[in-house]
Tab-separated table of C-alpha atoms in Angstrom:
chain	number	residue	atom	x	y	z
F	1	MET	CA	-3.684	-13.182	-14.535
F	2	GLU	CA	-7.425	-13.438	-13.729
F	3	VAL	CA	-9.109	-13.531	-10.389
F	4	LYS	CA	-12.732	-14.802	-10.310
F	5	VAL	CA	-15.174	-14.350	-7.000
F	6	GLY	CA	-18.495	-15.706	-6.946
F	7	SER	CA	-21.449	-15.429	-4.526
F	8	TYR	CA	-24.872	-17.034	-4.100
F	9	LEU	CA	-27.196	-14.410	-2.899
F	10	GLN	CA	-30.578	-15.360	-1.416
F	11	ASP	CA	-33.272	-13.330	-0.042
F	12	ASP	CA	-35.527	-15.579	2.068
F	13	SER	CA	-38.203	-13.080	2.524
F	14	THR	CA	-38.902	-12.689	-1.185
F	15	GLY	CA	-37.524	-15.993	-2.413
F	16	MET	CA	-35.219	-14.361	-4.909
F	17	THR	CA	-31.812	-15.954	-5.658
F	18	ARG	CA	-28.973	-15.008	-7.842
F	19	ASP	CA	-25.579	-16.445	-8.618
F	20	PHE	CA	-23.377	-13.601	-8.984
F	21	HIS	CA	-19.523	-13.451	-10.315
F	22	VAL	CA	-16.897	-10.931	-10.790
F	23	THR	CA	-14.120	-11.542	-12.878
F	24	LEU	CA	-10.841	-9.174	-12.727
F	25	THR	CA	-7.630	-9.304	-14.772
F	26	ASP	CA	-4.333	-7.830	-14.900
F	27	ASP	CA	-5.623	-5.051	-17.000
F	28	ASP	CA	-8.058	-4.122	-14.305
F	29	GLY	CA	-5.322	-4.186	-11.688
F	30	HIS	CA	-3.262	-1.693	-13.866
F	31	ARG	CA	-6.451	0.579	-13.901
F	32	LEU	CA	-7.343	0.205	-10.319
F	33	PHE	CA	-3.929	0.657	-8.697
F	34	PRO	CA	-1.796	2.465	-11.500
F	35	LYS	CA	1.020	3.592	-9.252
F	36	ASN	CA	1.807	0.402	-7.451
F	37	TRP	CA	0.485	-2.614	-9.585
F	38	GLU	CA	4.050	-3.344	-11.187
F	39	ALA	CA	5.903	-3.063	-8.041
F	40	TRP	CA	3.684	-5.718	-6.047
F	41	SER	CA	4.047	-9.487	-5.807
F	42	ILE	CA	1.803	-11.599	-7.499
F	43	HIS	CA	0.447	-12.646	-4.042
F	44	THR	CA	-0.232	-8.989	-3.453
F	45	GLN	CA	-1.704	-8.536	-6.818
F	46	VAL	CA	-4.025	-11.466	-6.041
F	47	LYS	CA	-4.987	-10.140	-2.782
F	48	LYS	CA	-6.039	-6.621	-4.144
F	49	LEU	CA	-7.901	-7.853	-6.847
F	50	ARG	CA	-9.816	-10.469	-4.603
F	51	ALA	CA	-10.648	-7.447	-2.243
F	52	MET	CA	-12.003	-5.436	-5.086
F	53	ALA	CA	-14.205	-8.237	-6.554
F	54	ASP	CA	-15.570	-8.855	-2.821
F	55	ILE	CA	-16.349	-5.184	-2.804
F	56	TYR	CA	-18.173	-5.307	-6.109
F	57	ILE	CA	-20.181	-8.410	-4.957
F	58	ILE	CA	-21.129	-6.524	-1.684
F	59	GLN	CA	-22.235	-3.373	-3.523
F	60	TYR	CA	-24.320	-5.415	-6.123
F	61	ALA	CA	-25.967	-7.506	-3.278
F	62	ALA	CA	-26.954	-4.227	-1.338
F	63	SER	CA	-28.100	-2.485	-4.514
F	64	ARG	CA	-30.365	-5.413	-5.294
F	65	GLY	CA	-31.783	-5.800	-1.774
F	66	PHE	CA	-29.987	-9.101	-0.989
F	67	ARG	CA	-27.885	-7.270	1.845
F	68	ASP	CA	-28.771	-4.392	4.303
F	69	SER	CA	-26.807	-1.332	2.894
F	70	GLU	CA	-25.587	-0.388	6.448
F	71	ARG	CA	-24.058	-3.920	6.867
F	72	ALA	CA	-22.490	-3.605	3.351
F	73	ALA	CA	-20.838	-0.525	4.184
F	74	GLU	CA	-19.350	-2.179	7.324
F	75	GLU	CA	-18.194	-5.237	5.388
F	76	ILE	CA	-16.686	-2.923	2.723
F	77	GLU	CA	-14.729	-0.924	5.334
F	78	VAL	CA	-13.440	-3.998	6.899
F	79	ILE	CA	-12.083	-5.201	3.644
F	80	ILE	CA	-10.436	-1.708	2.671
F	81	ALA	CA	-8.889	-1.772	6.113
F	82	LYS	CA	-7.506	-5.343	6.000
F	83	ASP	CA	-6.650	-5.805	2.190
F	84	LEU	CA	-6.528	-2.428	0.504
F	85	GLN	CA	-4.345	-0.324	3.057
């Protein structure tokens, strides 16, 4: 299995743009969720990998100045509460 998530990042104040993609595989799922991975359905596995990819994109965007770090932290908290609990 492979989950790909992409984002087009744009900072109007600097004119910077970036196309950023994260790909996570079944192997990543085993490493990220070692206790539960095999027990979860494919639907749940995809949901968890997608949530992690979304978090990685948000963290990247904040680290490069494309997103406010406080707003990014709030978005990550929502993803964790919604998709990773």
